PDB file of C-alpha atoms in Angstrom:
ATOM      1  CA  UNK A   1      -4.281  -2.860 -13.565  1.00  0.00           C
ATOM      2  CA  UNK A   2      -8.116  -1.930 -12.395  1.00  0.00           C
ATOM      3  CA  UNK A   3      -8.720  -1.274 -15.839  1.00  0.00           C
ATOM      4  CA  UNK A   4      -8.270  -4.744 -17.086  1.00  0.00           C
ATOM      5  CA  UNK A   5     -10.030  -6.698 -13.785  1.00  0.00           C
ATOM      6  CA  UNK A   6     -13.386  -4.627 -14.726  1.00  0.00           C
ATOM      7  CA  UNK A   7     -12.919  -5.344 -18.500  1.00  0.00           C
ATOM      8  CA  UNK A   8     -12.707  -9.314 -17.712  1.00  0.00           C
ATOM      9  CA  UNK A   9      -8.374  -9.183 -19.106  1.00  0.00           C
ATOM     10  CA  UNK A  10      -6.623 -11.391 -17.645  1.00  0.00           C
ATOM     11  CA  UNK A  11      -3.475  -9.673 -17.720  1.00  0.00           C
ATOM     12  CA  UNK A  12      -0.866  -9.031 -14.662  1.00  0.00           C
ATOM     13  CA  UNK A  13       0.494  -5.649 -14.324  1.00  0.00           C
ATOM     14  CA  UNK A  14       3.612  -4.794 -12.064  1.00  0.00           C
ATOM     15  CA  UNK A  15       4.394  -1.022 -11.194  1.00  0.00           C
ATOM     16  CA  UNK A  16       8.086   0.058  -9.656  1.00  0.00           C
ATOM     17  CA  UNK A  17       8.270   1.262  -6.636  1.00  0.00           C
ATOM     18  CA  UNK A  18       8.660   5.665  -7.327  1.00  0.00           C
ATOM     19  CA  UNK A  19       5.669   4.688 -10.207  1.00  0.00           C
ATOM     20  CA  UNK A  20       3.505   3.699  -7.218  1.00  0.00           C
ATOM     21  CA  UNK A  21       5.356   6.904  -5.065  1.00  0.00           C
ATOM     22  CA  UNK A  22       4.397   8.979  -7.899  1.00  0.00           C
ATOM     23  CA  UNK A  23       1.013   7.981  -8.186  1.00  0.00           C
ATOM     24  CA  UNK A  24       0.210   7.766  -4.877  1.00  0.00           C
ATOM     25  CA  UNK A  25       1.775  10.453  -4.397  1.00  0.00           C
ATOM     26  CA  UNK A  26      -0.880  12.389  -7.315  1.00  0.00           C
ATOM     27  CA  UNK A  27      -3.658  11.751  -5.269  1.00  0.00           C
ATOM     28  CA  UNK A  28      -4.583   7.816  -6.361  1.00  0.00           C
ATOM     29  CA  UNK A  29      -5.012   4.587  -4.449  1.00  0.00           C
ATOM     30  CA  UNK A  30      -3.606   1.882  -4.953  1.00  0.00           C
ATOM     31  CA  UNK A  31      -4.970  -1.833  -4.377  1.00  0.00           C
ATOM     32  CA  UNK A  32      -2.821  -4.655  -3.703  1.00  0.00           C
ATOM     33  CA  UNK A  33      -4.371  -8.220  -3.338  1.00  0.00           C
ATOM     34  CA  UNK A  34      -2.381 -10.506  -2.176  1.00  0.00           C
ATOM     35  CA  UNK A  35      -1.126 -12.297   0.583  1.00  0.00           C
ATOM     36  CA  UNK A  36      -3.686 -10.460   1.445  1.00  0.00           C
ATOM     37  CA  UNK A  37      -6.056  -7.783   0.712  1.00  0.00           C
ATOM     38  CA  UNK A  38      -3.696  -3.527   1.016  1.00  0.00           C
ATOM     39  CA  UNK A  39      -4.882   0.142  -0.423  1.00  0.00           C
ATOM     40  CA  UNK A  40      -1.723   2.087  -1.160  1.00  0.00           C
ATOM     41  CA  UNK A  41      -2.648   5.852  -0.771  1.00  0.00           C
ATOM     42  CA  UNK A  42      -1.537   9.506   0.030  1.00  0.00           C
ATOM     43  CA  UNK A  43      -2.999  10.582   3.531  1.00  0.00           C
ATOM     44  CA  UNK A  44      -2.846  13.927   5.575  1.00  0.00           C
ATOM     45  CA  UNK A  45      -2.169  13.384   9.350  1.00  0.00           C
ATOM     46  CA  UNK A  46      -1.411  16.773  11.673  1.00  0.00           C
ATOM     47  CA  UNK A  47      -0.585  18.877   7.842  1.00  0.00           C
ATOM     48  CA  UNK A  48       1.924  16.499   6.365  1.00  0.00           C
ATOM     49  CA  UNK A  49       1.413  13.651   3.518  1.00  0.00           C
ATOM     50  CA  UNK A  50       1.891  10.527   4.635  1.00  0.00           C
ATOM     51  CA  UNK A  51       2.018   7.529   2.353  1.00  0.00           C
ATOM     52  CA  UNK A  52      -0.746   5.242   4.408  1.00  0.00           C
ATOM     53  CA  UNK A  53      -1.072   0.882   3.966  1.00  0.00           C
ATOM     54  CA  UNK A  54      -4.896   0.812   4.924  1.00  0.00           C
ATOM     55  CA  UNK A  55      -5.901  -3.107   5.520  1.00  0.00           C
ATOM     56  CA  UNK A  56      -3.080  -4.154   6.986  1.00  0.00           C
ATOM     57  CA  UNK A  57      -4.174  -7.688   9.175  1.00  0.00           C
ATOM     58  CA  UNK A  58      -2.620  -7.092  12.848  1.00  0.00           C
ATOM     59  CA  UNK A  59      -0.259  -9.653  12.917  1.00  0.00           C
ATOM     60  CA  UNK A  60       2.324  -8.292   9.433  1.00  0.00           C
ATOM     61  CA  UNK A  61       2.330  -4.847  12.219  1.00  0.00           C
ATOM     62  CA  UNK A  62       6.080  -6.552  13.405  1.00  0.00           C
ATOM     63  CA  UNK A  63       7.594  -7.110  10.530  1.00  0.00           C
ATOM     64  CA  UNK A  64       6.245  -3.918   9.172  1.00  0.00           C
ATOM     65  CA  UNK A  65       8.402  -1.691  12.129  1.00  0.00           C
ATOM     66  CA  UNK A  66      10.809  -4.322  10.782  1.00  0.00           C
ATOM     67  CA  UNK A  67      11.476  -2.798   7.250  1.00  0.00           C
ATOM     68  CA  UNK A  68      10.924   0.403   8.063  1.00  0.00           C
ATOM     69  CA  UNK A  69       7.372   1.229   8.449  1.00  0.00           C
ATOM     70  CA  UNK A  70       5.894   3.021  10.868  1.00  0.00           C
ATOM     71  CA  UNK A  71       2.416   2.828  13.106  1.00  0.00           C
ATOM     72  CA  UNK A  72      -0.091   6.045  14.647  1.00  0.00           C
ATOM     73  CA  UNK A  73      -3.439   4.957  16.785  1.00  0.00           C
ATOM     74  CA  UNK A  74      -4.977   7.720  15.744  1.00  0.00           C
ATOM     75  CA  UNK A  75      -8.970   8.122  17.244  1.00  0.00           C
ATOM     76  CA  UNK A  76      -8.378   4.265  18.764  1.00  0.00           C
ATOM     77  CA  UNK A  77      -6.654   2.882  15.709  1.00  0.00           C
ATOM     78  CA  UNK A  78      -3.599   2.439  14.360  1.00  0.00           C
ATOM     79  CA  UNK A  79      -2.644   3.114  10.838  1.00  0.00           C
ATOM     80  CA  UNK A  80       0.727   1.767   9.044  1.00  0.00           C
ATOM     81  CA  UNK A  81       2.565   4.499   7.302  1.00  0.00           C
ATOM     82  CA  UNK A  82       5.562   4.438   5.251  1.00  0.00           C
ATOM     83  CA  UNK A  83       8.152   7.193   4.861  1.00  0.00           C
ATOM     84  CA  UNK A  84       7.581   9.426   2.399  1.00  0.00           C
ATOM     85  CA  UNK A  85      11.195   9.972   0.676  1.00  0.00           C
ATOM     86  CA  UNK A  86      12.211   6.365   1.617  1.00  0.00           C
ATOM     87  CA  UNK A  87      11.288   4.412  -1.621  1.00  0.00           C
ATOM     88  CA  UNK A  88      13.438   1.223  -0.084  1.00  0.00           C
ATOM     89  CA  UNK A  89      10.325   0.299   2.153  1.00  0.00           C
ATOM     90  CA  UNK A  90       7.872   0.729  -0.282  1.00  0.00           C
ATOM     91  CA  UNK A  91      10.171  -1.849  -2.103  1.00  0.00           C
ATOM     92  CA  UNK A  92       9.980  -4.175   1.135  1.00  0.00           C
ATOM     93  CA  UNK A  93       6.819  -4.444   0.942  1.00  0.00           C
ATOM     94  CA  UNK A  94       5.873  -4.579  -2.851  1.00  0.00           C
ATOM     95  CA  UNK A  95       8.696  -7.364  -3.261  1.00  0.00           C
ATOM     96  CA  UNK A  96       5.714  -9.078  -0.442  1.00  0.00           C
ATOM     97  CA  UNK A  97       2.848  -7.998  -2.060  1.00  0.00           C
ATOM     98  CA  UNK A  98       3.850  -6.974  -5.312  1.00  0.00           C
ATOM     99  CA  UNK A  99       1.120  -4.075  -7.291  1.00  0.00           C
ATOM    100  CA  UNK A 100      -0.988  -5.636  -9.852  1.00  0.00           C
ATOM    101  CA  UNK A 101      -3.928  -7.923 -10.636  1.00  0.00           C
ATOM    102  CA  UNK A 102      -5.326 -10.144 -13.212  1.00  0.00           C
ATOM    103  CA  UNK A 103      -8.824 -11.506 -13.821  1.00  0.00           C
ATOM    104  CA  UNK A 104      -8.669 -14.501 -12.250  1.00  0.00           C
ATOM    105  CA  UNK A 105      -7.001 -13.146  -8.905  1.00  0.00           C
ATOM    106  CA  UNK A 106     -10.912 -11.098  -8.700  1.00  0.00           C
ATOM    107  CA  UNK A 107     -12.160 -13.966  -9.388  1.00  0.00           C
ATOM    108  CA  UNK A 108     -11.346 -15.683  -6.824  1.00  0.00           C
TER     109      UNK A 108
END
């Protein structure tokens, strides 16, 4: 999706949750643009691998926790994580925030 946007191609792609988990655990970060900018990335916290949601607005934290995400305060900053072995939680996040981009989205 990022390549399409950079080339100005108006094409939208969606990735299934399993593909997103595989990409993130391999070290890629995935950007979600709607309804708010969000990045899904791999993080290592206290020696354990985690999937982190970066850029979540504060008002969405309660919803994210209600679908299975968890938060930790690290260096005075609240960080949001998805359990690594729970693709159902990621599927719920992706249902609300589909992974993909188009040139029209980038122009907005």
